[in-house]
mmCIF file of C-alpha atoms in Angstrom:
data_model
loop_
_atom_site.group_PDB
_atom_site.id
_atom_site.type_symbol
_atom_site.label_atom_id
_atom_site.label_comp_id
_atom_site.label_asym_id
_atom_site.label_seq_id
_atom_site.Cartn_x
_atom_site.Cartn_y
_atom_site.Cartn_z
ATOM 1 C CA MET A 1 10.998 85.344 166.055
ATOM 2 C CA ALA A 2 8.236 84.270 163.771
ATOM 3 C CA ILE A 3 8.194 87.571 161.910
ATOM 4 C CA SER A 4 9.825 88.264 158.372
ATOM 5 C CA ASP A 5 12.619 90.117 157.170
ATOM 6 C CA ARG A 6 10.397 92.276 155.144
ATOM 7 C CA LEU A 7 7.640 92.731 158.376
ATOM 8 C CA ALA A 8 10.475 93.645 160.737
ATOM 9 C CA GLN A 9 11.930 96.451 158.618
ATOM 10 C CA ILE A 10 8.687 98.422 159.381
ATOM 11 C CA PRO A 11 8.463 100.275 162.364
ATOM 12 C CA ASP A 12 5.678 99.696 164.592
ATOM 13 C CA SER A 13 2.545 101.805 163.822
ATOM 14 C CA TYR A 14 2.612 104.828 166.183
ATOM 15 C CA PHE A 15 -1.180 105.098 167.004
ATOM 16 C CA ALA A 16 -1.675 101.241 167.108
ATOM 17 C CA LYS A 17 1.148 101.310 169.828
ATOM 18 C CA THR A 18 -0.586 104.262 171.683
ATOM 19 C CA MET A 19 -4.117 104.269 171.244
ATOM 20 C CA GLY A 20 -6.359 103.063 173.631
ATOM 21 C CA GLN A 21 -3.319 102.395 175.881
ATOM 22 C CA LYS A 22 -3.098 103.700 179.674
ATOM 23 C CA VAL A 23 -1.605 106.610 180.638
ATOM 24 C CA GLU A 24 0.229 108.206 183.270
ATOM 25 C CA HIS A 25 -0.641 111.827 183.840
ATOM 26 C CA GLY A 26 -0.494 114.506 186.418
ATOM 27 C CA PRO A 27 -3.098 115.820 188.819
ATOM 28 C CA LEU A 28 -5.426 116.987 186.499
ATOM 29 C CA PRO A 29 -8.309 115.223 184.596
ATOM 30 C CA LEU A 30 -6.764 113.997 181.525
ATOM 31 C CA ILE A 31 -7.374 115.486 178.224
ATOM 32 C CA ASN A 32 -6.615 113.168 175.174
ATOM 33 C CA MET A 33 -6.126 115.616 171.887
ATOM 34 C CA ALA A 34 -3.945 112.927 170.597
ATOM 35 C CA VAL A 35 -6.181 110.873 168.265
ATOM 36 C CA GLY A 36 -8.653 112.277 165.337
ATOM 37 C CA ILE A 37 -11.860 110.433 166.406
ATOM 38 C CA PRO A 38 -14.461 112.408 165.732
ATOM 39 C CA ASP A 39 -16.418 113.130 169.032
ATOM 40 C CA GLY A 40 -19.970 113.197 167.287
ATOM 41 C CA GLU A 41 -22.507 110.587 167.187
ATOM 42 C CA THR A 42 -23.123 109.035 164.108
ATOM 43 C CA PRO A 43 -26.273 110.555 162.728
ATOM 44 C CA LYS A 44 -29.707 108.643 163.724
ATOM 45 C CA GLY A 45 -30.856 107.813 160.155
ATOM 46 C CA ILE A 46 -27.608 106.058 159.124
ATOM 47 C CA ILE A 47 -27.737 104.013 162.583
ATOM 48 C CA ASP A 48 -31.578 103.127 161.606
ATOM 49 C CA CYS A 49 -30.569 102.127 158.227
ATOM 50 C CA PHE A 50 -27.686 99.968 159.448
ATOM 51 C CA ALA A 51 -30.068 98.505 161.598
ATOM 52 C CA ASP A 52 -32.727 97.827 159.017
ATOM 53 C CA ALA A 53 -29.717 96.231 156.842
ATOM 54 C CA LEU A 54 -28.910 94.016 159.233
ATOM 55 C CA ARG A 55 -31.889 92.290 158.632
ATOM 56 C CA GLN A 56 -31.820 91.943 155.235
ATOM 57 C CA PRO A 57 -31.485 88.256 154.421
ATOM 58 C CA ASP A 58 -29.158 88.840 151.659
ATOM 59 C CA ASN A 59 -26.806 90.820 153.989
ATOM 60 C CA GLN A 60 -26.461 87.773 155.772
ATOM 61 C CA LYS A 61 -24.590 86.126 152.788
ATOM 62 C CA TYR A 62 -21.402 86.947 150.405
ATOM 63 C CA VAL A 63 -21.713 89.836 148.694
ATOM 64 C CA ALA A 64 -20.233 91.078 145.271
ATOM 65 C CA PHE A 65 -16.390 91.249 145.739
ATOM 66 C CA HIS A 66 -16.651 94.872 144.366
ATOM 67 C CA GLY A 67 -19.706 96.234 145.541
ATOM 68 C CA LYS A 68 -23.281 96.658 145.350
ATOM 69 C CA ASP A 69 -24.397 98.878 142.083
ATOM 70 C CA SER A 70 -26.375 101.013 144.787
ATOM 71 C CA PHE A 71 -23.466 101.770 146.849
ATOM 72 C CA LYS A 72 -20.843 102.412 143.609
ATOM 73 C CA GLN A 73 -23.979 104.698 142.149
ATOM 74 C CA ALA A 74 -24.222 106.435 145.314
ATOM 75 C CA ILE A 75 -20.292 107.568 144.797
ATOM 76 C CA VAL A 76 -20.930 108.661 141.313
ATOM 77 C CA ASP A 77 -23.907 110.588 142.372
ATOM 78 C CA PHE A 78 -21.605 112.327 145.438
ATOM 79 C CA TYR A 79 -18.872 113.105 143.352
ATOM 80 C CA GLN A 80 -21.345 114.772 140.680
ATOM 81 C CA ARG A 81 -23.089 116.817 142.903
ATOM 82 C CA GLN A 82 -19.957 117.749 145.425
ATOM 83 C CA PHE A 83 -17.239 118.210 142.639
ATOM 84 C CA GLN A 84 -19.074 117.958 139.229
ATOM 85 C CA VAL A 85 -16.978 115.051 138.322
ATOM 86 C CA GLU A 86 -18.168 112.280 136.494
ATOM 87 C CA LEU A 87 -17.040 108.811 137.120
ATOM 88 C CA ASP A 88 -17.691 105.139 135.675
ATOM 89 C CA LYS A 89 -19.086 103.179 138.453
ATOM 90 C CA GLU A 90 -17.548 99.988 137.300
ATOM 91 C CA ASP A 91 -14.036 101.205 135.794
ATOM 92 C CA GLU A 92 -13.594 104.080 137.791
ATOM 93 C CA VAL A 93 -14.617 103.450 141.470
ATOM 94 C CA CYS A 94 -13.127 100.753 144.366
ATOM 95 C CA ILE A 95 -14.975 100.749 147.429
ATOM 96 C CA LEU A 96 -12.242 100.375 150.394
ATOM 97 C CA TYR A 97 -12.747 98.411 154.043
ATOM 98 C CA GLY A 98 -11.503 101.563 155.572
ATOM 99 C CA THR A 99 -9.260 103.892 153.372
ATOM 100 C CA LYS A 100 -5.958 102.952 155.438
ATOM 101 C CA ASN A 101 -6.272 99.533 153.473
ATOM 102 C CA GLY A 102 -5.838 101.231 150.276
ATOM 103 C CA LEU A 103 -3.489 103.822 151.175
ATOM 104 C CA VAL A 104 -1.189 101.235 152.444
ATOM 105 C CA GLY A 105 -1.692 98.663 149.649
ATOM 106 C CA LEU A 106 -1.229 100.631 146.744
ATOM 107 C CA PRO A 107 2.479 100.387 146.378
ATOM 108 C CA THR A 108 1.845 96.928 146.258
ATOM 109 C CA CYS A 109 -0.337 97.059 143.521
ATOM 110 C CA ILE A 110 1.324 99.649 141.025
ATOM 111 C CA VAL A 111 5.196 100.490 142.053
ATOM 112 C CA ASN A 112 7.514 97.592 141.597
ATOM 113 C CA PRO A 113 10.662 97.285 144.159
ATOM 114 C CA GLY A 114 13.147 99.647 143.696
ATOM 115 C CA GLU A 115 10.982 102.181 142.630
ATOM 116 C CA ASN A 116 10.905 105.662 144.409
ATOM 117 C CA VAL A 117 7.552 106.799 146.429
ATOM 118 C CA LEU A 118 7.351 110.490 147.577
ATOM 119 C CA LEU A 119 5.896 110.794 151.083
ATOM 120 C CA PRO A 120 4.833 114.030 152.548
ATOM 121 C CA ASP A 121 6.685 115.139 155.221
ATOM 122 C CA PRO A 122 5.294 116.252 157.417
ATOM 123 C CA GLY A 123 2.412 113.407 156.272
ATOM 124 C CA TYR A 124 0.398 110.620 157.513
ATOM 125 C CA THR A 125 2.478 108.114 159.501
ATOM 126 C CA ASP A 126 1.401 104.849 157.811
ATOM 127 C CA TYR A 127 2.255 105.706 154.244
ATOM 128 C CA LYS A 128 5.550 104.663 154.833
ATOM 129 C CA ALA A 129 4.482 100.960 155.796
ATOM 130 C CA GLY A 130 2.771 100.678 152.468
ATOM 131 C CA VAL A 131 5.777 101.511 150.425
ATOM 132 C CA LEU A 132 8.288 99.174 152.522
ATOM 133 C CA LEU A 133 6.074 96.252 151.953
ATOM 134 C CA ALA A 134 5.971 96.245 148.324
ATOM 135 C CA ASP A 135 10.564 96.869 148.639
ATOM 136 C CA ALA A 136 9.780 100.460 147.136
ATOM 137 C CA GLN A 137 12.047 103.058 148.346
ATOM 138 C CA PRO A 138 9.827 106.071 150.489
ATOM 139 C CA GLN A 139 11.337 109.507 149.380
ATOM 140 C CA PRO A 140 10.408 112.623 151.344
ATOM 141 C CA LEU A 141 8.181 115.479 149.612
ATOM 142 C CA VAL A 142 9.188 118.236 152.256
ATOM 143 C CA LEU A 143 6.518 120.483 152.951
ATOM 144 C CA GLU A 144 7.661 123.910 154.469
ATOM 145 C CA PRO A 145 5.636 126.291 156.459
ATOM 146 C CA PRO A 146 3.917 127.954 156.105
ATOM 147 C CA TYR A 147 1.479 126.734 153.278
ATOM 148 C CA TYR A 148 3.205 123.063 153.493
ATOM 149 C CA LEU A 149 2.740 122.630 149.591
ATOM 150 C CA PRO A 150 4.751 120.515 147.325
ATOM 151 C CA GLN A 151 7.832 122.208 146.164
ATOM 152 C CA TRP A 152 8.651 119.998 142.733
ATOM 153 C CA ASP A 153 11.881 122.221 141.517
ATOM 154 C CA LYS A 154 13.334 121.177 144.733
ATOM 155 C CA ILE A 155 13.585 117.277 144.001
ATOM 156 C CA SER A 156 16.541 116.416 141.913
ATOM 157 C CA LYS A 157 15.286 115.127 138.729
ATOM 158 C CA GLU A 158 17.166 111.745 139.911
ATOM 159 C CA THR A 159 14.733 110.910 141.985
ATOM 160 C CA LEU A 160 11.986 112.288 139.920
ATOM 161 C CA LEU A 161 13.158 110.304 136.966
ATOM 162 C CA ASN A 162 12.935 107.063 139.460
ATOM 163 C CA THR A 163 9.474 107.982 140.950
ATOM 164 C CA ARG A 164 6.457 105.649 140.317
ATOM 165 C CA LEU A 165 3.862 107.110 143.034
ATOM 166 C CA VAL A 166 3.676 110.465 144.613
ATOM 167 C CA TYR A 167 1.038 110.597 147.988
ATOM 168 C CA LEU A 168 -0.312 113.774 148.543
ATOM 169 C CA THR A 169 -3.105 114.876 151.357
ATOM 170 C CA TYR A 170 -5.165 117.809 151.869
ATOM 171 C CA PRO A 171 -6.235 118.936 154.124
ATOM 172 C CA ASN A 172 -3.159 118.146 155.538
ATOM 173 C CA ASN A 173 -2.804 115.480 158.467
ATOM 174 C CA PRO A 174 -0.781 116.804 160.705
ATOM 175 C CA THR A 175 -0.473 120.956 159.474
ATOM 176 C CA GLY A 176 -4.053 121.525 159.007
ATOM 177 C CA SER A 177 -2.895 122.864 155.637
ATOM 178 C CA VAL A 178 -4.805 123.021 152.541
ATOM 179 C CA ALA A 179 -4.517 123.378 148.812
ATOM 180 C CA THR A 180 -6.213 125.076 145.989
ATOM 181 C CA LYS A 181 -7.143 123.591 142.519
ATOM 182 C CA SER A 182 -4.066 125.279 141.174
ATOM 183 C CA VAL A 183 -2.164 123.289 143.334
ATOM 184 C CA PHE A 184 -3.659 120.040 141.757
ATOM 185 C CA ASP A 185 -3.456 121.509 138.238
ATOM 186 C CA GLU A 186 0.397 122.071 138.982
ATOM 187 C CA ALA A 187 1.038 118.525 140.048
ATOM 188 C CA ILE A 188 -1.172 116.654 137.154
ATOM 189 C CA GLU A 189 1.062 119.004 134.549
ATOM 190 C CA ARG A 190 4.171 118.043 136.146
ATOM 191 C CA PHE A 191 3.719 114.179 136.172
ATOM 192 C CA LYS A 192 1.668 114.070 132.832
ATOM 193 C CA GLY A 193 3.131 111.764 130.367
ATOM 194 C CA THR A 194 5.421 110.175 132.988
ATOM 195 C CA LYS A 195 5.323 106.628 134.639
ATOM 196 C CA THR A 196 4.502 108.987 137.804
ATOM 197 C CA LYS A 197 0.718 108.112 139.374
ATOM 198 C CA ILE A 198 -0.637 110.314 142.283
ATOM 199 C CA VAL A 199 -2.682 109.312 145.004
ATOM 200 C CA HIS A 200 -4.685 112.048 146.927
ATOM 201 C CA ASP A 201 -5.886 111.275 150.155
ATOM 202 C CA PHE A 202 -8.921 113.135 150.872
ATOM 203 C CA ALA A 203 -9.764 111.767 154.272
ATOM 204 C CA TYR A 204 -10.619 115.340 155.710
ATOM 205 C CA SER A 205 -12.437 116.623 152.776
ATOM 206 C CA ALA A 206 -15.626 117.819 154.704
ATOM 207 C CA PHE A 207 -13.249 120.292 156.596
ATOM 208 C CA GLY A 208 -12.222 123.598 154.457
ATOM 209 C CA PHE A 209 -12.515 126.808 156.702
ATOM 210 C CA ASP A 210 -12.192 129.390 154.038
ATOM 211 C CA ALA A 211 -13.126 127.721 150.903
ATOM 212 C CA LYS A 212 -14.518 124.186 150.090
ATOM 213 C CA ASN A 213 -11.677 121.632 149.376
ATOM 214 C CA PRO A 214 -11.467 120.863 145.788
ATOM 215 C CA SER A 215 -10.824 117.105 144.349
ATOM 216 C CA ILE A 216 -7.704 116.385 142.870
ATOM 217 C CA LEU A 217 -9.845 114.918 139.665
ATOM 218 C CA GLN A 218 -11.582 118.288 139.339
ATOM 219 C CA SER A 219 -8.076 119.111 137.644
ATOM 220 C CA GLU A 220 -7.799 118.844 133.741
ATOM 221 C CA GLY A 221 -6.208 115.018 133.035
ATOM 222 C CA ALA A 222 -6.494 114.087 136.318
ATOM 223 C CA LYS A 223 -8.048 110.609 135.667
ATOM 224 C CA ASP A 224 -5.001 110.021 133.582
ATOM 225 C CA LEU A 225 -2.413 109.506 136.230
ATOM 226 C CA ALA A 226 -4.089 109.965 139.585
ATOM 227 C CA ILE A 227 -6.872 108.390 142.217
ATOM 228 C CA GLU A 228 -8.391 110.162 145.433
ATOM 229 C CA ILE A 229 -9.289 108.392 148.151
ATOM 230 C CA PHE A 230 -12.273 109.395 149.966
ATOM 231 C CA SER A 231 -13.033 108.300 153.584
ATOM 232 C CA LEU A 232 -16.662 108.363 155.326
ATOM 233 C CA SER A 233 -14.673 108.624 158.771
ATOM 234 C CA LYS A 234 -14.734 111.791 159.775
ATOM 235 C CA GLY A 235 -17.404 113.570 158.186
ATOM 236 C CA TYR A 236 -20.013 111.537 158.832
ATOM 237 C CA ASN A 237 -18.895 110.459 162.373
ATOM 238 C CA MET A 238 -18.297 106.817 161.053
ATOM 239 C CA SER A 239 -14.778 106.108 162.064
ATOM 240 C CA GLY A 240 -15.672 102.475 163.274
ATOM 241 C CA PHE A 241 -17.626 101.613 160.430
ATOM 242 C CA ARG A 242 -14.450 101.575 158.459
ATOM 243 C CA VAL A 243 -15.890 102.375 154.905
ATOM 244 C CA GLY A 244 -14.148 104.122 152.304
ATOM 245 C CA PHE A 245 -13.388 104.195 148.762
ATOM 246 C CA ALA A 246 -11.074 105.383 145.630
ATOM 247 C CA VAL A 247 -11.917 107.015 142.788
ATOM 248 C CA GLY A 248 -10.359 107.995 139.485
ATOM 249 C CA ASN A 249 -7.562 106.583 136.881
ATOM 250 C CA LYS A 250 -9.124 103.240 135.886
ATOM 251 C CA ASP A 251 -5.974 101.426 135.467
ATOM 252 C CA ILE A 252 -4.897 102.088 139.292
ATOM 253 C CA ILE A 253 -8.464 101.240 140.158
ATOM 254 C CA GLN A 254 -8.428 97.990 138.580
ATOM 255 C CA ALA A 255 -5.057 97.148 140.054
ATOM 256 C CA LEU A 256 -6.370 97.974 143.600
ATOM 257 C CA LYS A 257 -9.752 95.957 142.855
ATOM 258 C CA LYS A 258 -7.468 92.941 141.690
ATOM 259 C CA TYR A 259 -5.262 92.982 144.817
ATOM 260 C CA GLN A 260 -8.786 93.368 147.015
ATOM 261 C CA SER A 261 -10.094 90.139 145.391
ATOM 262 C CA HIS A 262 -7.316 88.144 146.918
ATOM 263 C CA THR A 263 -7.132 89.670 149.890
ATOM 264 C CA HIS A 264 -10.658 90.656 150.906
ATOM 265 C CA ALA A 265 -13.888 88.674 150.286
ATOM 266 C CA GLY A 266 -16.386 92.213 149.690
ATOM 267 C CA MET A 267 -18.003 94.403 152.316
ATOM 268 C CA PHE A 268 -20.296 93.396 154.563
ATOM 269 C CA GLY A 269 -23.758 94.212 152.662
ATOM 270 C CA ALA A 270 -25.239 96.197 155.585
ATOM 271 C CA LEU A 271 -22.264 98.466 156.021
ATOM 272 C CA GLN A 272 -22.283 99.362 152.272
ATOM 273 C CA ASP A 273 -26.305 100.139 152.810
ATOM 274 C CA ALA A 274 -25.454 102.318 155.490
ATOM 275 C CA ALA A 275 -22.801 104.154 153.537
ATOM 276 C CA THR A 276 -25.068 104.711 150.528
ATOM 277 C CA TYR A 277 -27.957 106.451 153.020
ATOM 278 C CA ALA A 278 -25.082 108.678 154.364
ATOM 279 C CA LEU A 279 -23.940 109.652 150.646
ATOM 280 C CA ASN A 280 -27.206 109.875 149.427
ATOM 281 C CA ASN A 281 -28.751 112.096 152.427
ATOM 282 C CA TYR A 282 -26.139 113.813 154.487
ATOM 283 C CA ASP A 283 -24.873 116.603 152.160
ATOM 284 C CA ALA A 284 -25.855 119.148 154.923
ATOM 285 C CA PHE A 285 -24.625 117.014 158.031
ATOM 286 C CA LEU A 286 -20.964 117.483 156.055
ATOM 287 C CA ASP A 287 -21.854 121.543 155.939
ATOM 288 C CA GLU A 288 -22.781 121.243 159.790
ATOM 289 C CA GLN A 289 -19.607 119.484 160.933
ATOM 290 C CA ASN A 290 -17.320 122.135 158.500
ATOM 291 C CA LEU A 291 -18.842 124.879 160.638
ATOM 292 C CA THR A 292 -18.400 123.291 163.955
ATOM 293 C CA PHE A 293 -14.722 122.812 163.620
ATOM 294 C CA LYS A 294 -14.223 125.956 161.985
ATOM 295 C CA ARG A 295 -16.117 127.523 165.246
ATOM 296 C CA ARG A 296 -13.492 125.521 167.230
ATOM 297 C CA ARG A 297 -10.322 126.270 165.057
ATOM 298 C CA ASP A 298 -11.514 130.146 165.404
ATOM 299 C CA GLU A 299 -11.722 129.763 169.510
ATOM 300 C CA PHE A 300 -8.831 127.913 170.061
ATOM 301 C CA GLU A 301 -6.432 129.547 167.781
ATOM 302 C CA ALA A 302 -7.550 133.011 169.621
ATOM 303 C CA LYS A 303 -6.532 131.452 172.570
ATOM 304 C CA LEU A 304 -3.020 130.753 171.609
ATOM 305 C CA GLN A 305 -2.576 134.023 170.008
ATOM 306 C CA GLN A 306 -3.590 135.532 173.770
ATOM 307 C CA ALA A 307 -0.640 133.966 174.987
ATOM 308 C CA ASN A 308 2.058 134.451 172.247
ATOM 309 C CA ILE A 309 2.033 130.788 171.500
ATOM 310 C CA PRO A 310 3.146 130.165 168.139
ATOM 311 C CA PHE A 311 1.205 127.800 165.707
ATOM 312 C CA GLU A 312 1.031 127.075 162.052
ATOM 313 C CA PRO A 313 -2.397 128.569 160.858
ATOM 314 C CA MET A 314 -5.067 125.731 160.257
ATOM 315 C CA LYS A 315 -6.947 126.015 157.110
ATOM 316 C CA GLY A 316 -8.801 122.849 157.073
ATOM 317 C CA GLY A 317 -9.120 119.187 158.807
ATOM 318 C CA ILE A 318 -9.271 118.603 162.402
ATOM 319 C CA PHE A 319 -5.676 119.044 163.574
ATOM 320 C CA LEU A 320 -3.597 122.111 164.921
ATOM 321 C CA TRP A 321 0.240 121.774 164.263
ATOM 322 C CA LEU A 322 1.555 123.325 167.281
ATOM 323 C CA ARG A 323 5.526 124.732 167.777
ATOM 324 C CA THR A 324 7.258 123.398 170.589
ATOM 325 C CA PRO A 325 9.045 125.474 173.107
ATOM 326 C CA LYS A 326 12.631 126.082 172.007
ATOM 327 C CA ASN A 327 14.175 123.540 174.821
ATOM 328 C CA PHE A 328 11.611 121.019 174.007
ATOM 329 C CA ASN A 329 11.399 118.800 170.856
ATOM 330 C CA GLY A 330 8.136 117.031 170.193
ATOM 331 C CA GLU A 331 8.460 114.028 172.194
ATOM 332 C CA SER A 332 9.761 115.745 175.413
ATOM 333 C CA PHE A 333 7.275 118.342 174.944
ATOM 334 C CA VAL A 334 4.448 115.623 174.662
ATOM 335 C CA ASP A 335 5.739 114.448 177.994
ATOM 336 C CA TYR A 336 5.852 117.601 179.832
ATOM 337 C CA LEU A 337 2.168 118.695 178.641
ATOM 338 C CA LEU A 338 1.171 115.014 180.098
ATOM 339 C CA GLN A 339 2.919 115.303 183.365
ATOM 340 C CA GLU A 340 2.256 119.304 184.040
ATOM 341 C CA GLN A 341 -1.347 119.847 182.252
ATOM 342 C CA SER A 342 -2.775 116.234 182.162
ATOM 343 C CA ILE A 343 -2.951 116.711 178.341
ATOM 344 C CA LEU A 344 -1.982 114.102 175.843
ATOM 345 C CA VAL A 345 -1.079 115.213 172.407
ATOM 346 C CA ALA A 346 0.870 113.201 169.631
ATOM 347 C CA PRO A 347 4.522 114.171 168.841
ATOM 348 C CA GLY A 348 5.374 115.319 165.471
ATOM 349 C CA ILE A 349 8.128 113.063 164.746
ATOM 350 C CA PRO A 350 6.297 110.073 163.501
ATOM 351 C CA PHE A 351 4.768 112.099 160.567
ATOM 352 C CA GLY A 352 8.246 112.943 159.610
ATOM 353 C CA GLU A 353 11.962 114.246 160.048
ATOM 354 C CA HIS A 354 10.395 118.089 159.671
ATOM 355 C CA GLY A 355 8.043 117.276 162.589
ATOM 356 C CA GLU A 356 10.696 117.282 165.328
ATOM 357 C CA HIS A 357 9.783 120.400 166.648
ATOM 358 C CA TYR A 358 5.748 120.208 166.660
ATOM 359 C CA VAL A 359 3.079 118.249 168.216
ATOM 360 C CA ARG A 360 -0.317 117.646 166.520
ATOM 361 C CA ILE A 361 -3.453 118.724 168.836
ATOM 362 C CA SER A 362 -6.886 117.306 167.707
ATOM 363 C CA LEU A 363 -10.065 119.483 167.816
ATOM 364 C CA ALA A 364 -12.457 116.674 167.889
ATOM 365 C CA LEU A 365 -13.322 117.143 171.455
ATOM 366 C CA ASP A 366 -16.514 118.523 173.018
ATOM 367 C CA ASP A 367 -16.216 122.325 173.779
ATOM 368 C CA ALA A 368 -15.740 122.215 177.041
ATOM 369 C CA SER A 369 -13.008 120.295 177.062
ATOM 370 C CA LEU A 370 -11.309 122.221 174.522
ATOM 371 C CA LEU A 371 -11.666 125.619 176.611
ATOM 372 C CA GLU A 372 -9.973 123.592 179.509
ATOM 373 C CA ALA A 373 -6.987 122.496 177.610
ATOM 374 C CA ALA A 374 -6.475 125.771 175.717
ATOM 375 C CA LYS A 375 -6.422 127.655 179.088
ATOM 376 C CA ARG A 376 -3.853 124.975 180.368
ATOM 377 C CA ILE A 377 -1.815 125.471 177.082
ATOM 378 C CA GLN A 378 -2.088 129.273 177.679
ATOM 379 C CA SER A 379 -0.463 128.957 180.978
ATOM 380 C CA LEU A 380 2.743 127.577 179.273
ATOM 381 C CA LYS A 381 3.449 130.933 177.877
ATOM 382 C CA HIS A 382 6.285 131.393 179.965
ATOM 383 C CA LEU A 383 8.121 128.544 177.928
ATOM 384 C CA TYR A 384 7.891 130.273 174.759
ATOM 385 C CA GLU A 385 9.425 133.860 176.042
#
């Protein structure tokens, strides 16, 4: 088989393997709650801007490798408005063709073979691939219920001494937990003056139900060792556009930009124009998205509580972390839900060893589908007794 040893050691991506695949399910109509693709349409103004930009002759040619000045300025202005964080558009901003490219490519940029990278467990499935591609050593950053926050004192000094990079992600995918500014303050203080850097995956930034989600860059000294990766996919219903960016520590940003100059030839200009328009004009839309998912969270959790079905409190993001019945693990419960209730969810195990007895449920569905799914899950309360 024509595959390198390095690539062969990496497990297949769970969502690449399952997304779009035909599934065999029970007699009821299928409800797919496995994938976090926003169910709403991209706002019309963004679509119209994109359509107009397609016709611009300059956008039909190569563009600058590191992005249009207008897009970078929109990013700077957005962070100033939303988080009161000042950024240098040349030194502290890197445009990404989808945030996954940045998250997976980052270890190759700044981590040496054999060094440790701390990965949240539970956490996003594809971080590990980037670590293995860099010949680095993935180490678990165990996040325990109910808050799923880092407990730095539980990590051995030996592990920390050889740690070059830490991944954080809040709101957390898959648990729906959130972080306060003090959590980020502690992380920055912990690694200040060491070789360890931090990347905060801020994909679900728009969704904070009890309070606005803080940026890690709001913490004092954060830009000395941290970057944040922001996605337009969820908040703006732009998942198909594959647009995001990294901001923060200038040395990490420059390493990412150098890496991209060899792996990408610049983002399509019309995409940049559409993203610029979104950042400059749709702050209110982000607030509406948050209210929509907060209402969905409230209604869905209430249904589970009525049936005494255990779950982890969802404080942000778009996913609910559901405990499996005692005689199931995540994978067997996924099969059971699919065959008995025609509900497709994601097993917890791809998100880390501590996800073995959970499944992840996406609330990115219309209200009628969510209500029907809640009723079907309520009918399983006998499994939890």
